[in-house]
Coordinates of C-alpha atoms and ligand atoms in Angstrom, one line a residue:
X1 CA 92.9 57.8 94.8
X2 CA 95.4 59.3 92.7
X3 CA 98.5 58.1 93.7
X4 CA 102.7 59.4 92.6
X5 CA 104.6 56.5 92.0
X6 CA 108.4 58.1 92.1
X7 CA 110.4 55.2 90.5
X8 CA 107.2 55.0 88.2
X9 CA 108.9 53.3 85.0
X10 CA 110.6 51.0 87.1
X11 CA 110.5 47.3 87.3
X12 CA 108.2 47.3 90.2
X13 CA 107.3 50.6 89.9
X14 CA 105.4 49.6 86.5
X15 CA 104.0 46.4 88.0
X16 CA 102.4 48.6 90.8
X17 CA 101.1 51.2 88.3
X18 CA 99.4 48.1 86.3
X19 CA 97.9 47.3 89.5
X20 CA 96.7 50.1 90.8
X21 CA 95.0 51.4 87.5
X22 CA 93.2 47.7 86.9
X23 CA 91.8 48.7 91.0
X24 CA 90.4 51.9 89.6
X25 CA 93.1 54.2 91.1
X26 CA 94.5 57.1 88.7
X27 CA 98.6 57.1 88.5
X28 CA 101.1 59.7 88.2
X29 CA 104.6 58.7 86.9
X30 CA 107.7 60.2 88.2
X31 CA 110.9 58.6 86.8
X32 CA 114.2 60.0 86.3
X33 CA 115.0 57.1 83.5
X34 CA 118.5 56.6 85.3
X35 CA 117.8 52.6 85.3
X36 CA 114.6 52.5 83.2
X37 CA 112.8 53.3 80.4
X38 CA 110.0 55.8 79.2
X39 CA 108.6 52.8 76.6
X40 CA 107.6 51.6 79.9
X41 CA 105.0 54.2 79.9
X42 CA 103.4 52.7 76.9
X43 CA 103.7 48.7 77.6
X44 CA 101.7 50.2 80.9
X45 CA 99.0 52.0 79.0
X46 CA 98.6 48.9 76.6
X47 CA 98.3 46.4 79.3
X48 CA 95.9 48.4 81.5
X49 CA 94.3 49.6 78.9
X50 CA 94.2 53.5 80.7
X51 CA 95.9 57.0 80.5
X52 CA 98.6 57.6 83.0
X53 CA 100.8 60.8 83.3
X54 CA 104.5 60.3 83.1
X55 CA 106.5 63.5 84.7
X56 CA 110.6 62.6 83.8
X57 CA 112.1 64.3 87.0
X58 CA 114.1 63.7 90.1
X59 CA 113.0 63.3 93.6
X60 CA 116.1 65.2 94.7
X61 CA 114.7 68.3 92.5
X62 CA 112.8 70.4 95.1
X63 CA 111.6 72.4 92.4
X64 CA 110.3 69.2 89.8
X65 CA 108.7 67.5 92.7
X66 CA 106.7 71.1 93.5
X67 CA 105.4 70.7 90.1
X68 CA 104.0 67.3 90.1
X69 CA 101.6 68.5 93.5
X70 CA 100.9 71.9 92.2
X71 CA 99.6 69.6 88.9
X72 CA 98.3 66.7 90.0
X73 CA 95.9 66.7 93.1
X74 CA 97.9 63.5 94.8
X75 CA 96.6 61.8 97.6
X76 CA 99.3 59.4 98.3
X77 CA 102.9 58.7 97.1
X78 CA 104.6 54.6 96.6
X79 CA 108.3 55.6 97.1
X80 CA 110.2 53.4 94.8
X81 CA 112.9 55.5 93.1
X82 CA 115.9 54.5 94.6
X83 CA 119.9 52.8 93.1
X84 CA 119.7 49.3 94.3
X85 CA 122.8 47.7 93.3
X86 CA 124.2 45.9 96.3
X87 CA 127.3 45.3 95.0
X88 CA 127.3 48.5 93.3
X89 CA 126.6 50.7 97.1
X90 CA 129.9 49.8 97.9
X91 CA 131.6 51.1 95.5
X92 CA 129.4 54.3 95.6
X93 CA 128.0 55.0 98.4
X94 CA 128.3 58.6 98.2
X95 CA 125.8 57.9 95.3
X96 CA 123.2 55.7 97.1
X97 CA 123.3 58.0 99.9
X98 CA 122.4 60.9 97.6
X99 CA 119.7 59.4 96.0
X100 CA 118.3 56.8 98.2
X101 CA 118.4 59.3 101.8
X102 CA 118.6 62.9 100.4
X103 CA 115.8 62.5 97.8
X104 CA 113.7 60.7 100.1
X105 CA 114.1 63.4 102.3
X106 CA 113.6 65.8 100.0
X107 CA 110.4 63.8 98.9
X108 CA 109.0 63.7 102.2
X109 CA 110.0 67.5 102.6
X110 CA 107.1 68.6 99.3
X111 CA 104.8 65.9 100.1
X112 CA 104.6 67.8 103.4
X113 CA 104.2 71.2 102.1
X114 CA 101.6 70.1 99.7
X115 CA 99.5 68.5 102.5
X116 CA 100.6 65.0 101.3
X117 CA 100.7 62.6 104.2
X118 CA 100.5 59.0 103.2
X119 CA 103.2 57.3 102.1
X120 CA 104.0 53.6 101.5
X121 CA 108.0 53.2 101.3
X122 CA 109.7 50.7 99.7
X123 CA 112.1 48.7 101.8
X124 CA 114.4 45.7 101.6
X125 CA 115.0 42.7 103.4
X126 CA 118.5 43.0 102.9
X127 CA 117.5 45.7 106.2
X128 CA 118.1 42.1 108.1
X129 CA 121.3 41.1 107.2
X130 CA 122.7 37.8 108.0
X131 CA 119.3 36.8 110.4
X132 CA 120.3 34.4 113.7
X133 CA 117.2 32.7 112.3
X134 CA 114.7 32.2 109.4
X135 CA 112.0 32.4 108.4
X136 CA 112.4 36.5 109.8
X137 CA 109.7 38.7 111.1
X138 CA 109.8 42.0 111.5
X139 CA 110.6 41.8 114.8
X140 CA 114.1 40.6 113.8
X141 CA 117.0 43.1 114.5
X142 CA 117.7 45.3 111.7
X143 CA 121.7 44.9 110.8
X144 CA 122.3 46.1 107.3
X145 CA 125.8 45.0 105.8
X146 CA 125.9 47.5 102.9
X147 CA 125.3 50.7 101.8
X148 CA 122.5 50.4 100.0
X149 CA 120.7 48.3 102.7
X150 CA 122.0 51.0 105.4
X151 CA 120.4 53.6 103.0
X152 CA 117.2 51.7 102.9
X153 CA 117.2 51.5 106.6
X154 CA 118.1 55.4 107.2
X155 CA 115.0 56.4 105.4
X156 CA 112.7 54.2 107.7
X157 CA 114.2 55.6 110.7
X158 CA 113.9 59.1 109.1
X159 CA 110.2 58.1 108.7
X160 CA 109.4 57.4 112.0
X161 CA 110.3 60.4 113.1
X162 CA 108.2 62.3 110.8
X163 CA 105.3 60.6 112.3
X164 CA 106.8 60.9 115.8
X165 CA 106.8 64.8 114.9
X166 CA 103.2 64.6 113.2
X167 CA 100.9 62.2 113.7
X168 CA 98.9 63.3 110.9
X169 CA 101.5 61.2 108.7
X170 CA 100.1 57.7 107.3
X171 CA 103.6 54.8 106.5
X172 CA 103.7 51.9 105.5
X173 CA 107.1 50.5 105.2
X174 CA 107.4 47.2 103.0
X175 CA 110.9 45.1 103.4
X176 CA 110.4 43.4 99.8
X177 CA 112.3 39.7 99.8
X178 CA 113.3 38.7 96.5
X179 CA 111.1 40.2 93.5
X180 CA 111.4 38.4 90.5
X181 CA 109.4 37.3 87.3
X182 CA 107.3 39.6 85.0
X183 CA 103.7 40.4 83.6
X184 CA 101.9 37.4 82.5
X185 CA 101.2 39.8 79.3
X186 CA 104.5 39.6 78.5
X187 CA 104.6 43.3 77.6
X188 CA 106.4 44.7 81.5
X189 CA 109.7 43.2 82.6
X190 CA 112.9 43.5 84.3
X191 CA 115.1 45.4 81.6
X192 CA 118.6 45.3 83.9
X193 CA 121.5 47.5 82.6
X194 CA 124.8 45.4 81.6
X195 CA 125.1 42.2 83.3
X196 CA 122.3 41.3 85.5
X197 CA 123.4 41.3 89.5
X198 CA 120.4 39.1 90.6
X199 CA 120.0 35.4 89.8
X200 CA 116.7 35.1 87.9
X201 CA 117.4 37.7 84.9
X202 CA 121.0 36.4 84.8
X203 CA 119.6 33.0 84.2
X204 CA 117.0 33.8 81.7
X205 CA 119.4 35.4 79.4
X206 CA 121.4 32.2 79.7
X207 CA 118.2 30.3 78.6
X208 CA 117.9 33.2 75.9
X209 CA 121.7 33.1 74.7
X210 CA 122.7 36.4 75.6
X211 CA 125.2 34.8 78.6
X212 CA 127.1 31.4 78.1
X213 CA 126.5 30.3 81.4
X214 CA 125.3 30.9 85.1
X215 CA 127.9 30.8 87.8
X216 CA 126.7 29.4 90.8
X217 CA 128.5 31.8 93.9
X218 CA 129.2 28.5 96.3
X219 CA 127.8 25.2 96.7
X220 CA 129.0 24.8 100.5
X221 CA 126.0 26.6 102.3
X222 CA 124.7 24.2 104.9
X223 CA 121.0 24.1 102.6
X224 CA 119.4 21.6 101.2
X225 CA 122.1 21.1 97.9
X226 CA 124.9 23.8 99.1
X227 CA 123.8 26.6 97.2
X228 CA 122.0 29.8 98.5
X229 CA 118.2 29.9 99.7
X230 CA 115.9 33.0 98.9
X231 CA 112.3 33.7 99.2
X232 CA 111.5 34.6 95.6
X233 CA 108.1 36.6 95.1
X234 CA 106.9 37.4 91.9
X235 CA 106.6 40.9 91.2
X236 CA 102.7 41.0 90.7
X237 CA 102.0 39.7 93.8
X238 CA 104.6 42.0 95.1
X239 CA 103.0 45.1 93.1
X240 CA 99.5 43.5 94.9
X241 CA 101.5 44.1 98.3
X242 CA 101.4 47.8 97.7
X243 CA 97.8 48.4 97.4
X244 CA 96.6 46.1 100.6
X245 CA 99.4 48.1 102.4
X246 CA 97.8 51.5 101.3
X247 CA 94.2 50.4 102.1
X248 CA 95.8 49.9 105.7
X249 CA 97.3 52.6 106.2
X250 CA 94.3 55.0 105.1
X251 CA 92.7 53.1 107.9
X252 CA 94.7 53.0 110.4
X253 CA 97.3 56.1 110.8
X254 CA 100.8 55.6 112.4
X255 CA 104.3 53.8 111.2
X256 CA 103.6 50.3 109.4
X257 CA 106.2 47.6 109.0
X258 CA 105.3 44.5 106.5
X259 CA 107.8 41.7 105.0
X260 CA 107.1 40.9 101.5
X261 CA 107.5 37.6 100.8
X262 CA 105.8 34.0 99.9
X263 CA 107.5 32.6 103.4
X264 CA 108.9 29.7 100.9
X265 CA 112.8 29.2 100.0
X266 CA 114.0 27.9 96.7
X267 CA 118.0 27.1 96.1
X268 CA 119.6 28.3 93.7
X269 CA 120.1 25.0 92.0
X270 CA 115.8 24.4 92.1
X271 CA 116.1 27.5 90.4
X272 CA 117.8 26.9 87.7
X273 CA 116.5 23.5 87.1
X274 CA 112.7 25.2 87.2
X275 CA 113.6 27.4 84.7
X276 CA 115.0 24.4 82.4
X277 CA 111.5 22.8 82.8
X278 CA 109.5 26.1 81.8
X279 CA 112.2 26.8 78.6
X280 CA 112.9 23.4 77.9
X281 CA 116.1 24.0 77.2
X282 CA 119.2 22.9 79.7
X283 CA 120.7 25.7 81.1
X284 CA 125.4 25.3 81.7
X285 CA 126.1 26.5 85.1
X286 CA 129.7 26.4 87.3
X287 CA 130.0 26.2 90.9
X288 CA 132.5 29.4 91.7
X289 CA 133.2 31.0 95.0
X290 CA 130.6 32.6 97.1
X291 CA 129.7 36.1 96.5
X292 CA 131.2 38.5 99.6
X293 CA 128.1 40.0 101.3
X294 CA 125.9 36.9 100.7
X295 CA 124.0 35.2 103.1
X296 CA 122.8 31.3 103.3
X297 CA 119.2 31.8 104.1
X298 CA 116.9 34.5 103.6
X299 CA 113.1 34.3 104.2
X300 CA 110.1 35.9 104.9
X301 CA 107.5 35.2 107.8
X302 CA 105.0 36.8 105.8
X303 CA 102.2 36.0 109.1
X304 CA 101.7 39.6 109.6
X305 CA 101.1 41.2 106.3
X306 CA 98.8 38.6 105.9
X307 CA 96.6 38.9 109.4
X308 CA 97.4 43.0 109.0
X309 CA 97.0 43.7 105.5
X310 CA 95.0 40.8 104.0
X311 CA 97.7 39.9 101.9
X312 CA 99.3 36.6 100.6
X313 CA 101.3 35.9 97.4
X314 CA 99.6 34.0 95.0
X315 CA 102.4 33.0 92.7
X316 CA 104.1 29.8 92.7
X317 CA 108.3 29.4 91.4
X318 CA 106.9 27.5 88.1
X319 CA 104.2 30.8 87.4
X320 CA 107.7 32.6 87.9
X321 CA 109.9 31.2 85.7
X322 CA 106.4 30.9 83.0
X323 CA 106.3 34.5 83.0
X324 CA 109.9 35.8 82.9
X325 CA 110.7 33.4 79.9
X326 CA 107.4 34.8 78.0
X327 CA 108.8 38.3 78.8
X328 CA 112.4 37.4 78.0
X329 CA 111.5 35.3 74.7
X330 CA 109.7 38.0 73.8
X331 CA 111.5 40.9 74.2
X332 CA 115.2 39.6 74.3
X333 CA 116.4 43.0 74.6
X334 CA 114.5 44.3 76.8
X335 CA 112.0 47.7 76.3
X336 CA 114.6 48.2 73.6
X337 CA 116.0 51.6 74.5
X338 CA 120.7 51.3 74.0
X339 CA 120.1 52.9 77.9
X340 CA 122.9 55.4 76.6
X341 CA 122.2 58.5 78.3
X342 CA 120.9 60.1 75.5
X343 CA 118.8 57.7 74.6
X344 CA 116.4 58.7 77.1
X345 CA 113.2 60.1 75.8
X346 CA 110.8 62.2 76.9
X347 CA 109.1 64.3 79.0
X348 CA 106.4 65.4 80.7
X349 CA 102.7 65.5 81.8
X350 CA 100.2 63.6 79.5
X351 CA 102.8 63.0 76.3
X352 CA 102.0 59.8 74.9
X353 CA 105.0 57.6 74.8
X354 CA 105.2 57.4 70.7
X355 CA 105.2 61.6 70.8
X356 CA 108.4 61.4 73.6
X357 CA 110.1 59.4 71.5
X358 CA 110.4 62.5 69.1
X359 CA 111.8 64.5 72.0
X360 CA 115.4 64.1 73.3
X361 CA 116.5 65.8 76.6
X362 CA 119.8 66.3 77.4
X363 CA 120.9 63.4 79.7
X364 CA 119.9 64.5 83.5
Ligands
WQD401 C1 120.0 35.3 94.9 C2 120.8 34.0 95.1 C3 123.2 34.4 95.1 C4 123.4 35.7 90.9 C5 119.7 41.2 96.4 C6 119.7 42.4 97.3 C7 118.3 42.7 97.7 C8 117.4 42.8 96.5 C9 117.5 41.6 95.6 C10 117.1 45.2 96.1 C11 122.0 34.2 96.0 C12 122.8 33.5 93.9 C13 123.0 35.2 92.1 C14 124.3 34.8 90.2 C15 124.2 33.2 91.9 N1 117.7 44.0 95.8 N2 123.3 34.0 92.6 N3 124.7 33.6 90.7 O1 121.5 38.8 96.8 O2 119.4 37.6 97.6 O3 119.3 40.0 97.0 O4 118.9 41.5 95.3 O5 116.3 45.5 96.9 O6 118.3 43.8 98.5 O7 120.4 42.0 98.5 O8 119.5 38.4 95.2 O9 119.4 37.5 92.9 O10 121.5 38.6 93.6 O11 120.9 36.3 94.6 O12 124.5 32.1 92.4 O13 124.8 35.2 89.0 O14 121.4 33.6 93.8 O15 124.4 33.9 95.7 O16 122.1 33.0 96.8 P1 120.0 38.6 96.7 P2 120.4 37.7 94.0

């Protein structure tokens, strides 16, 4: 199949493209670079070894998204370009609604008109928000408490009633729990803007010395040491998650909903004291005040993606912490690019990476 990825340069988005290529599947890029980088498009041709075409564009740009179709004969679309931020949606949620529910719309709106009708979505668990009990199924009431999770959760209803008006339309809908670590090649990462938000980049630039020290946000969590549980997934088998869910929804038509997740919880304290094993280095953290918005307990009951889509994640905490320390040792700054606005590179169709780098777009 050829497949769009929108969010294509993206942390996950380039784990799924890596993916997908080694399965024999061709790959069309779509990226807007807003919270990524185009040498992403090269660290994916290296490790896979394969040509992909990278398109810089926005799914809100009726007019960019006409030309990917009219260029590339797609046969599917993995929705990941989105703004993420948590903590961030509250601040702008004017933004996140913008991007995350008007482009999707839009999205959906020239997949349609192209005769596009399979689309795997991707979700978030934070869709739950604080659960009565864990591990959560799917079943469990959907009660976003932010923004960005209400955003996330707008879109799934605003795809169920696509298919409700055409039942030609093929969803899956994936509620990703924690994604974390990186390519075991060492050469695709996380590359977060500023000061990482989530727990396992922020603690590998500790280990790396780019942060003096974590800050643990509460200790009084009724869990097994007091501080937070999540079910952390590593992104490959996450990007893994994505094909199984495509190969069941070209099966079987209709709306699918799948958790993402290992169905195992880790503190944040076994965390941190995994990572110190894998880096061998001791890694100062503070107990501070909990983190508004946070929850005690978050994981998956991953029983029906793997009865329905054949899927189970592979990855143990240890493989995690192995492969975001090779990543982060080895590129402590990330793909490299300042992230200034300008610094943004490149363009469109087949351009190599090395030849964008020549060309400079005004900031989008
Ligand atoms: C994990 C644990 C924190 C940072 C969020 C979104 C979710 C998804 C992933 C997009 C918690 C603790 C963290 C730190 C800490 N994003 N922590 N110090 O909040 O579970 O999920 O990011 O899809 O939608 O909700 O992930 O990594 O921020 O936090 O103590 O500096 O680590 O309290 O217990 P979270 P996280």
């Amino acid at each position: 199949m050829r497949v769009l990825l929108t969010g294509g340069t993206g942390y996950i988005g380039s784990h799924t493209a890596v993916e997908l290529l080694a399965a024999g599947h061709d790959v069309v890029l779509l990226d807007n670079l807003a919270n990524s980088s185009a040498r992403a498009v090269s660290a994916i041709r290296k490790v896979s070894g394969r040509e992909v075409s990278f398109i810089r564009g926005d799914i809100r740009d009726g007019n960019s998204l006409d030309g990917v179709f009219q260029t590339h004969a797609v046969d599917a679309v993995i929705h990941l370009a989105a703004l993420k931020a948590v903590g961030e949606s509250v601040a702008k949620p004017d933004a996140y609604n913008d991007t995350n529910v008007t482009g999707s719309r839009r999205l959906v709106e020239r997949m349609a008109a192209h005769g596009v009708t399979t689309l795997v979505f991707s979700s978030t668990a934070a869709v739950y928000g604080d659960p009565a009990s864990t591990p959560i199924t799917e079943a469990c009431p959907a009660s976003p408490q932010s923004p960005y999770a209400r955003t996330k959760r707008e879109v799934e209803e605003l795809l169920r009633d696509l298919h409700r008006a055409d039942p030609r339309w093929r969803i899956s809908i994936l509620r990703y729990f924690n994604a974390v670590g990186a390519h075991p090649s060492g050469q695709l990462g996380e590359d977060p803007r500023g000061v990482p938000d989530n727990l396992l980049p922020y603690i590998a630039q500790v280990a790396a010395g780019r942060r003096e020290r974590l800050d643990v946000f509460g200790d009084g969590y009724p869990t097994r040491d007091g501080t937070g549980v999540r079910d952390y997934l590593h992104v490959v088998d996450l990007a893994r998650g994505h094909l199984a869910a495509l190969d069941y929804i070209r099966r079987s038509p209709g709306v699918a909903l799948h958790n993402l997740g290992t169905g195992r919880g880790h503190t944040v304290l076994e965390v941190l004291h995994a990572f110190e094993a894998v880096c061998e280095r001791t890694i100062p953290y503070r107990i501070t005040a909990r983190r508004p918005g946070d929850v005690a307990v978050s994981c998956a009951d991953v029983s029906r993606a793997r009865e329905e889509l054949g899927w189970t994640a592979t990855h143990d905490l240890q493989k995690i912490c192995e492969d975001l320390w090779l990543w982060q040792s080895s590129h402590p700054d990330g793909y490299g690019d300042d992230h200034s606005p300008t610094s943004t590179l490149g363009v469109s169709g087949n351009d190599s990476a090395s030849s964008q780098r020549a060309k400079r777009m005004p900031s989008s």
